[in-house]
Amino acid sequence: MFKSKRAKILLSIFVVLILVGAGFATNAILNGTLSTFAANRDGGSRPSNKMGVGTITGNVTSNDGLSHDYTVFLLKKQVGGGYAGSGNIKTKGSYTFSNVATPATYRVMVYMSSDCAVGGGAGSPEVFLNAGRTETIKTLKLISLPYIKGQMTVNGKPPVKSTLNASPKISLKTNNITVASMSPDANGYYKFSCLAGGGNYNVSAAFNDNTQKPIAKYGAAYDVKLLSLPGSIIDFKF
């Protein structure tokens, strides 16, 4: 009889615990606080049905150590693959995307607003963003290539503004082969971009003095050895 009475007591306690647990679960469902969980790619867990916003931050730089203008694009992964743009930021280094829709997978693409960047840009790995979380993208480094640039003047003025009826021309050679040529702009400036680092170049300037009879021709040239970042500045003064 004692054992039977004890069994009844234990059974009653067990039933009460079940009822209490059911009550908590019902209340959680009614209040929207009960979520199912799915495994995240990084080994953790994430609410699979919790909507909200998060933040994605990062930094971008280049191998020449100079200040550049960058455009950072935020891309959201679509169901079935592919990405769709979710905004962009112009920056000189750091960036922050706030109020980013979650849960979702994102990546960023960065482009340098300069004369030359190998491949045009750089992309990050994917990150999964949860509501209320901040994900920091590893610093992205773009590769910049060196330049040769400068200004050409005649009697202290750009050729087109001088008293000479000049026909200015800047030429670039490597291995005794002309690889590029141009006329300086209205202020006498020129620039050869995206050149090979470590290369040897010869840059020359020439113009005609059409005020003389016969026409006089003037020129000068400089050698640039082992061109390195960020580049070389060569001015021609006649």
PDB file of C-alpha atoms in Angstrom:
ATOM      1  CA  MET A   1       0.000   0.000   0.000  1.00  0.00           C
ATOM      2  CA  PHE A   2       2.903   2.341   0.796  1.00  0.00           C
ATOM      3  CA  LYS A   3       4.486   1.661  -2.544  1.00  0.00           C
ATOM      4  CA  SER A   4       1.184   2.223  -4.319  1.00  0.00           C
ATOM      5  CA  LYS A   5       0.652   5.550  -2.557  1.00  0.00           C
ATOM      6  CA  ARG A   6       4.231   6.677  -3.408  1.00  0.00           C
ATOM      7  CA  ALA A   7       3.740   5.750  -7.054  1.00  0.00           C
ATOM      8  CA  LYS A   8       0.570   7.814  -7.191  1.00  0.00           C
ATOM      9  CA  ILE A   9       2.416  10.835  -5.740  1.00  0.00           C
ATOM     10  CA  LEU A  10       5.248  10.544  -8.289  1.00  0.00           C
ATOM     11  CA  LEU A  11       2.726  10.173 -11.096  1.00  0.00           C
ATOM     12  CA  SER A  12       0.907  13.314  -9.943  1.00  0.00           C
ATOM     13  CA  ILE A  13       4.182  15.320  -9.867  1.00  0.00           C
ATOM     14  CA  PHE A  14       5.073  14.103 -13.374  1.00  0.00           C
ATOM     15  CA  VAL A  15       1.671  15.168 -14.745  1.00  0.00           C
ATOM     16  CA  VAL A  16       2.045  18.621 -13.155  1.00  0.00           C
ATOM     17  CA  LEU A  17       5.485  19.089 -14.733  1.00  0.00           C
ATOM     18  CA  ILE A  18       4.116  18.172 -18.155  1.00  0.00           C
ATOM     19  CA  LEU A  19       1.256  20.667 -17.789  1.00  0.00           C
ATOM     20  CA  VAL A  20       3.631  23.449 -16.657  1.00  0.00           C
ATOM     21  CA  GLY A  21       5.985  22.792 -19.569  1.00  0.00           C
ATOM     22  CA  ALA A  22       3.108  22.836 -22.028  1.00  0.00           C
ATOM     23  CA  GLY A  23       1.969  26.142 -20.591  1.00  0.00           C
ATOM     24  CA  PHE A  24       5.397  27.742 -21.072  1.00  0.00           C
ATOM     25  CA  ALA A  25       5.596  26.474 -24.650  1.00  0.00           C
ATOM     26  CA  THR A  26       2.129  27.786 -25.457  1.00  0.00           C
ATOM     27  CA  ASN A  27       2.966  31.178 -23.998  1.00  0.00           C
ATOM     28  CA  ALA A  28       6.240  31.328 -25.975  1.00  0.00           C
ATOM     29  CA  ILE A  29       4.454  30.509 -29.206  1.00  0.00           C
ATOM     30  CA  LEU A  30       1.804  33.152 -28.572  1.00  0.00           C
ATOM     31  CA  ASN A  31       4.483  35.767 -27.851  1.00  0.00           C
ATOM     32  CA  GLY A  32       6.644  34.797 -30.822  1.00  0.00           C
ATOM     33  CA  THR A  33       9.696  33.969 -28.703  1.00  0.00           C
ATOM     34  CA  LEU A  34       9.986  30.304 -29.605  1.00  0.00           C
ATOM     35  CA  SER A  35      12.292  29.782 -32.622  1.00  0.00           C
ATOM     36  CA  THR A  36      13.621  26.759 -34.422  1.00  0.00           C
ATOM     37  CA  PHE A  37      17.370  26.597 -34.936  1.00  0.00           C
ATOM     38  CA  ALA A  38      19.510  25.534 -37.881  1.00  0.00           C
ATOM     39  CA  ALA A  39      23.229  24.883 -38.093  1.00  0.00           C
ATOM     40  CA  ASN A  40      25.265  27.849 -39.346  1.00  0.00           C
ATOM     41  CA  ARG A  41      28.187  27.424 -41.755  1.00  0.00           C
ATOM     42  CA  ASP A  42      30.669  28.466 -39.054  1.00  0.00           C
ATOM     43  CA  GLY A  43      29.554  25.671 -36.736  1.00  0.00           C
ATOM     44  CA  GLY A  44      27.306  27.834 -34.546  1.00  0.00           C
ATOM     45  CA  SER A  45      23.552  28.132 -34.539  1.00  0.00           C
ATOM     46  CA  ARG A  46      21.258  30.772 -35.955  1.00  0.00           C
ATOM     47  CA  PRO A  47      17.527  31.447 -35.662  1.00  0.00           C
ATOM     48  CA  SER A  48      16.097  30.322 -38.988  1.00  0.00           C
ATOM     49  CA  ASN A  49      12.955  32.467 -38.747  1.00  0.00           C
ATOM     50  CA  LYS A  50      14.088  35.621 -36.957  1.00  0.00           C
ATOM     51  CA  MET A  51      13.801  38.705 -39.125  1.00  0.00           C
ATOM     52  CA  GLY A  52      15.616  41.958 -38.387  1.00  0.00           C
ATOM     53  CA  VAL A  53      18.628  44.030 -39.346  1.00  0.00           C
ATOM     54  CA  GLY A  54      22.381  43.832 -38.822  1.00  0.00           C
ATOM     55  CA  THR A  55      25.610  45.620 -39.739  1.00  0.00           C
ATOM     56  CA  ILE A  56      28.487  44.813 -42.095  1.00  0.00           C
ATOM     57  CA  THR A  57      31.780  46.706 -41.767  1.00  0.00           C
ATOM     58  CA  GLY A  58      35.252  46.505 -43.262  1.00  0.00           C
ATOM     59  CA  ASN A  59      38.259  48.293 -44.667  1.00  0.00           C
ATOM     60  CA  VAL A  60      39.945  48.559 -48.053  1.00  0.00           C
ATOM     61  CA  THR A  61      43.449  49.649 -49.018  1.00  0.00           C
ATOM     62  CA  SER A  62      45.944  49.328 -51.876  1.00  0.00           C
ATOM     63  CA  ASN A  63      49.503  48.116 -52.212  1.00  0.00           C
ATOM     64  CA  ASP A  64      50.929  51.568 -53.009  1.00  0.00           C
ATOM     65  CA  GLY A  65      50.053  52.951 -49.577  1.00  0.00           C
ATOM     66  CA  LEU A  66      48.389  56.027 -51.081  1.00  0.00           C
ATOM     67  CA  SER A  67      44.940  57.460 -50.448  1.00  0.00           C
ATOM     68  CA  HIS A  68      42.437  56.416 -53.117  1.00  0.00           C
ATOM     69  CA  ASP A  69      38.721  56.765 -53.688  1.00  0.00           C
ATOM     70  CA  TYR A  70      36.943  53.411 -53.444  1.00  0.00           C
ATOM     71  CA  THR A  71      33.386  52.285 -54.128  1.00  0.00           C
ATOM     72  CA  VAL A  72      32.163  49.358 -52.012  1.00  0.00           C
ATOM     73  CA  PHE A  73      29.142  47.379 -53.251  1.00  0.00           C
ATOM     74  CA  LEU A  74      27.080  45.205 -50.900  1.00  0.00           C
ATOM     75  CA  LEU A  75      25.734  42.078 -52.618  1.00  0.00           C
ATOM     76  CA  LYS A  76      22.995  39.827 -51.224  1.00  0.00           C
ATOM     77  CA  LYS A  77      22.953  36.152 -52.177  1.00  0.00           C
ATOM     78  CA  GLN A  78      19.749  35.106 -53.901  1.00  0.00           C
ATOM     79  CA  VAL A  79      17.803  31.878 -53.576  1.00  0.00           C
ATOM     80  CA  GLY A  80      19.183  29.480 -56.176  1.00  0.00           C
ATOM     81  CA  GLY A  81      22.492  31.364 -56.481  1.00  0.00           C
ATOM     82  CA  GLY A  82      23.645  34.691 -57.847  1.00  0.00           C
ATOM     83  CA  TYR A  83      23.778  38.072 -56.110  1.00  0.00           C
ATOM     84  CA  ALA A  84      21.738  41.267 -56.144  1.00  0.00           C
ATOM     85  CA  GLY A  85      22.997  44.718 -55.244  1.00  0.00           C
ATOM     86  CA  SER A  86      21.969  46.021 -51.825  1.00  0.00           C
ATOM     87  CA  GLY A  87      23.633  49.435 -51.865  1.00  0.00           C
ATOM     88  CA  ASN A  88      27.069  50.993 -52.221  1.00  0.00           C
ATOM     89  CA  ILE A  89      29.350  53.339 -50.287  1.00  0.00           C
ATOM     90  CA  LYS A  90      32.110  55.670 -51.482  1.00  0.00           C
ATOM     91  CA  THR A  91      35.058  55.738 -49.113  1.00  0.00           C
ATOM     92  CA  LYS A  92      38.795  56.276 -48.775  1.00  0.00           C
ATOM     93  CA  GLY A  93      39.212  53.224 -46.547  1.00  0.00           C
ATOM     94  CA  SER A  94      36.621  52.125 -43.988  1.00  0.00           C
ATOM     95  CA  TYR A  95      32.961  51.414 -44.676  1.00  0.00           C
ATOM     96  CA  THR A  96      29.837  50.444 -42.716  1.00  0.00           C
ATOM     97  CA  PHE A  97      26.529  49.135 -44.062  1.00  0.00           C
ATOM     98  CA  SER A  98      23.819  49.618 -41.415  1.00  0.00           C
ATOM     99  CA  ASN A  99      20.252  48.297 -41.213  1.00  0.00           C
ATOM    100  CA  VAL A 100      21.091  45.347 -43.460  1.00  0.00           C
ATOM    101  CA  ALA A 101      18.192  42.892 -43.823  1.00  0.00           C
ATOM    102  CA  THR A 102      18.608  39.565 -41.983  1.00  0.00           C
ATOM    103  CA  PRO A 103      18.898  36.653 -41.947  1.00  0.00           C
ATOM    104  CA  ALA A 104      20.822  36.526 -45.225  1.00  0.00           C
ATOM    105  CA  THR A 105      24.194  35.834 -46.847  1.00  0.00           C
ATOM    106  CA  TYR A 106      26.252  38.748 -48.176  1.00  0.00           C
ATOM    107  CA  ARG A 107      29.587  39.626 -49.760  1.00  0.00           C
ATOM    108  CA  VAL A 108      31.173  42.911 -50.867  1.00  0.00           C
ATOM    109  CA  MET A 109      32.940  44.016 -54.053  1.00  0.00           C
ATOM    110  CA  VAL A 110      35.384  46.949 -54.016  1.00  0.00           C
ATOM    111  CA  TYR A 111      36.554  49.055 -56.956  1.00  0.00           C
ATOM    112  CA  MET A 112      39.299  51.682 -56.982  1.00  0.00           C
ATOM    113  CA  SER A 113      38.545  55.013 -58.634  1.00  0.00           C
ATOM    114  CA  SER A 114      42.016  55.487 -60.063  1.00  0.00           C
ATOM    115  CA  ASP A 115      43.876  55.118 -63.337  1.00  0.00           C
ATOM    116  CA  CYS A 116      44.637  51.484 -62.839  1.00  0.00           C
ATOM    117  CA  ALA A 117      43.811  48.582 -60.564  1.00  0.00           C
ATOM    118  CA  VAL A 118      44.582  45.009 -61.589  1.00  0.00           C
ATOM    119  CA  GLY A 119      41.379  43.112 -62.320  1.00  0.00           C
ATOM    120  CA  GLY A 120      39.332  46.232 -61.662  1.00  0.00           C
ATOM    121  CA  GLY A 121      38.400  45.298 -58.112  1.00  0.00           C
ATOM    122  CA  ALA A 122      38.426  42.821 -55.248  1.00  0.00           C
ATOM    123  CA  GLY A 123      35.734  40.666 -53.663  1.00  0.00           C
ATOM    124  CA  SER A 124      35.242  39.267 -50.173  1.00  0.00           C
ATOM    125  CA  PRO A 125      34.203  35.774 -49.033  1.00  0.00           C
ATOM    126  CA  GLU A 126      30.558  35.277 -48.057  1.00  0.00           C
ATOM    127  CA  VAL A 127      29.343  36.142 -44.560  1.00  0.00           C
ATOM    128  CA  PHE A 128      26.063  35.150 -42.950  1.00  0.00           C
ATOM    129  CA  LEU A 129      24.397  38.022 -41.096  1.00  0.00           C
ATOM    130  CA  ASN A 130      22.053  37.490 -38.139  1.00  0.00           C
ATOM    131  CA  ALA A 131      19.660  40.048 -36.712  1.00  0.00           C
ATOM    132  CA  GLY A 132      21.362  42.416 -34.295  1.00  0.00           C
ATOM    133  CA  ARG A 133      24.839  41.208 -35.228  1.00  0.00           C
ATOM    134  CA  THR A 134      27.839  43.010 -36.768  1.00  0.00           C
ATOM    135  CA  GLU A 135      30.057  41.140 -39.210  1.00  0.00           C
ATOM    136  CA  THR A 136      33.496  42.567 -40.080  1.00  0.00           C
ATOM    137  CA  ILE A 137      34.913  41.766 -43.505  1.00  0.00           C
ATOM    138  CA  LYS A 138      38.645  41.053 -43.668  1.00  0.00           C
ATOM    139  CA  THR A 139      40.602  44.003 -45.121  1.00  0.00           C
ATOM    140  CA  LEU A 140      40.624  43.942 -48.924  1.00  0.00           C
ATOM    141  CA  LYS A 141      43.767  45.123 -50.722  1.00  0.00           C
ATOM    142  CA  LEU A 142      43.695  46.265 -54.338  1.00  0.00           C
ATOM    143  CA  ILE A 143      46.793  46.153 -56.525  1.00  0.00           C
ATOM    144  CA  SER A 144      47.832  49.464 -58.049  1.00  0.00           C
ATOM    145  CA  LEU A 145      50.401  49.895 -60.827  1.00  0.00           C
ATOM    146  CA  PRO A 146      52.980  52.711 -61.188  1.00  0.00           C
ATOM    147  CA  TYR A 147      52.861  55.709 -63.517  1.00  0.00           C
ATOM    148  CA  ILE A 148      55.131  58.240 -65.213  1.00  0.00           C
ATOM    149  CA  LYS A 149      53.702  61.735 -65.293  1.00  0.00           C
ATOM    150  CA  GLY A 150      54.719  65.378 -65.335  1.00  0.00           C
ATOM    151  CA  GLN A 151      54.323  68.740 -67.035  1.00  0.00           C
ATOM    152  CA  MET A 152      55.761  70.224 -70.198  1.00  0.00           C
ATOM    153  CA  THR A 153      56.345  73.985 -70.415  1.00  0.00           C
ATOM    154  CA  VAL A 154      57.910  76.324 -72.953  1.00  0.00           C
ATOM    155  CA  ASN A 155      59.251  79.598 -71.547  1.00  0.00           C
ATOM    156  CA  GLY A 156      57.332  78.857 -68.333  1.00  0.00           C
ATOM    157  CA  LYS A 157      53.976  78.271 -70.042  1.00  0.00           C
ATOM    158  CA  PRO A 158      52.157  75.227 -71.430  1.00  0.00           C
ATOM    159  CA  PRO A 159      52.979  74.813 -75.135  1.00  0.00           C
ATOM    160  CA  VAL A 160      49.466  75.710 -76.299  1.00  0.00           C
ATOM    161  CA  LYS A 161      49.599  78.926 -74.226  1.00  0.00           C
ATOM    162  CA  SER A 162      53.085  79.963 -75.252  1.00  0.00           C
ATOM    163  CA  THR A 163      53.831  82.419 -78.025  1.00  0.00           C
ATOM    164  CA  LEU A 164      55.036  79.503 -80.157  1.00  0.00           C
ATOM    165  CA  ASN A 165      52.833  77.712 -82.632  1.00  0.00           C
ATOM    166  CA  ALA A 166      53.976  74.424 -81.098  1.00  0.00           C
ATOM    167  CA  SER A 167      52.941  70.826 -81.738  1.00  0.00           C
ATOM    168  CA  PRO A 168      53.914  69.179 -78.416  1.00  0.00           C
ATOM    169  CA  LYS A 169      54.225  65.436 -78.053  1.00  0.00           C
ATOM    170  CA  ILE A 170      55.244  63.108 -75.200  1.00  0.00           C
ATOM    171  CA  SER A 171      56.471  59.602 -76.049  1.00  0.00           C
ATOM    172  CA  LEU A 172      57.178  56.545 -73.900  1.00  0.00           C
ATOM    173  CA  LYS A 173      59.603  53.790 -74.862  1.00  0.00           C
ATOM    174  CA  THR A 174      60.697  50.521 -73.318  1.00  0.00           C
ATOM    175  CA  ASN A 175      63.341  48.261 -74.873  1.00  0.00           C
ATOM    176  CA  ASN A 176      63.714  50.930 -77.595  1.00  0.00           C
ATOM    177  CA  ILE A 177      60.104  50.382 -78.669  1.00  0.00           C
ATOM    178  CA  THR A 178      57.564  53.194 -78.485  1.00  0.00           C
ATOM    179  CA  VAL A 179      54.668  51.855 -76.413  1.00  0.00           C
ATOM    180  CA  ALA A 180      52.628  55.056 -75.986  1.00  0.00           C
ATOM    181  CA  SER A 181      52.489  58.702 -77.009  1.00  0.00           C
ATOM    182  CA  MET A 182      50.223  61.647 -76.298  1.00  0.00           C
ATOM    183  CA  SER A 183      49.871  65.419 -76.414  1.00  0.00           C
ATOM    184  CA  PRO A 184      49.909  67.190 -73.037  1.00  0.00           C
ATOM    185  CA  ASP A 185      46.634  68.757 -71.907  1.00  0.00           C
ATOM    186  CA  ALA A 186      45.824  72.478 -71.944  1.00  0.00           C
ATOM    187  CA  ASN A 187      47.951  72.972 -68.823  1.00  0.00           C
ATOM    188  CA  GLY A 188      50.879  70.967 -70.152  1.00  0.00           C
ATOM    189  CA  TYR A 189      50.285  67.847 -68.038  1.00  0.00           C
ATOM    190  CA  TYR A 190      50.660  64.238 -69.198  1.00  0.00           C
ATOM    191  CA  LYS A 191      50.410  60.825 -67.541  1.00  0.00           C
ATOM    192  CA  PHE A 192      51.211  57.252 -68.581  1.00  0.00           C
ATOM    193  CA  SER A 193      49.368  54.860 -66.256  1.00  0.00           C
ATOM    194  CA  CYS A 194      49.341  51.119 -65.505  1.00  0.00           C
ATOM    195  CA  LEU A 195      53.025  50.564 -66.230  1.00  0.00           C
ATOM    196  CA  ALA A 196      55.026  47.525 -65.217  1.00  0.00           C
ATOM    197  CA  GLY A 197      56.708  47.778 -61.851  1.00  0.00           C
ATOM    198  CA  GLY A 198      60.455  47.250 -62.069  1.00  0.00           C
ATOM    199  CA  GLY A 199      60.517  48.165 -65.749  1.00  0.00           C
ATOM    200  CA  ASN A 200      62.966  50.485 -67.504  1.00  0.00           C
ATOM    201  CA  TYR A 201      61.482  53.322 -69.553  1.00  0.00           C
ATOM    202  CA  ASN A 202      62.510  56.272 -71.660  1.00  0.00           C
ATOM    203  CA  VAL A 203      60.169  59.263 -71.765  1.00  0.00           C
ATOM    204  CA  SER A 204      60.728  62.079 -74.232  1.00  0.00           C
ATOM    205  CA  ALA A 205      59.113  65.410 -75.104  1.00  0.00           C
ATOM    206  CA  ALA A 206      59.285  67.316 -78.385  1.00  0.00           C
ATOM    207  CA  PHE A 207      57.702  70.356 -79.991  1.00  0.00           C
ATOM    208  CA  ASN A 208      58.099  72.540 -83.084  1.00  0.00           C
ATOM    209  CA  ASP A 209      58.762  76.288 -83.072  1.00  0.00           C
ATOM    210  CA  ASN A 210      56.740  77.272 -86.092  1.00  0.00           C
ATOM    211  CA  THR A 211      57.642  80.939 -85.665  1.00  0.00           C
ATOM    212  CA  GLN A 212      61.093  80.225 -87.031  1.00  0.00           C
ATOM    213  CA  LYS A 213      61.985  79.677 -90.661  1.00  0.00           C
ATOM    214  CA  PRO A 214      62.872  76.931 -91.178  1.00  0.00           C
ATOM    215  CA  ILE A 215      60.796  75.430 -88.374  1.00  0.00           C
ATOM    216  CA  ALA A 216      62.937  74.682 -85.331  1.00  0.00           C
ATOM    217  CA  LYS A 217      62.477  71.393 -83.490  1.00  0.00           C
ATOM    218  CA  TYR A 218      63.244  70.896 -79.802  1.00  0.00           C
ATOM    219  CA  GLY A 219      63.272  67.810 -77.640  1.00  0.00           C
ATOM    220  CA  ALA A 220      64.535  66.179 -74.462  1.00  0.00           C
ATOM    221  CA  ALA A 221      64.482  62.683 -72.997  1.00  0.00           C
ATOM    222  CA  TYR A 222      64.930  61.013 -69.613  1.00  0.00           C
ATOM    223  CA  ASP A 223      65.531  57.412 -68.574  1.00  0.00           C
ATOM    224  CA  VAL A 224      63.549  55.887 -65.720  1.00  0.00           C
ATOM    225  CA  LYS A 225      65.233  52.830 -64.215  1.00  0.00           C
ATOM    226  CA  LEU A 226      63.342  50.153 -62.268  1.00  0.00           C
ATOM    227  CA  LEU A 227      60.049  52.016 -62.049  1.00  0.00           C
ATOM    228  CA  SER A 228      58.447  51.531 -58.613  1.00  0.00           C
ATOM    229  CA  LEU A 229      55.251  52.528 -56.812  1.00  0.00           C
ATOM    230  CA  PRO A 230      53.673  54.960 -56.820  1.00  0.00           C
ATOM    231  CA  GLY A 231      55.558  56.156 -59.950  1.00  0.00           C
ATOM    232  CA  SER A 232      57.907  58.829 -61.312  1.00  0.00           C
ATOM    233  CA  ILE A 233      57.378  62.519 -62.061  1.00  0.00           C
ATOM    234  CA  ILE A 234      59.300  63.914 -65.051  1.00  0.00           C
ATOM    235  CA  ASP A 235      58.868  67.587 -65.972  1.00  0.00           C
ATOM    236  CA  PHE A 236      60.065  69.018 -69.268  1.00  0.00           C
ATOM    237  CA  LYS A 237      61.025  72.685 -69.250  1.00  0.00           C
ATOM    238  CA  PHE A 238      62.124  74.369 -72.487  1.00  0.00           C
TER     239      PHE A 238
END
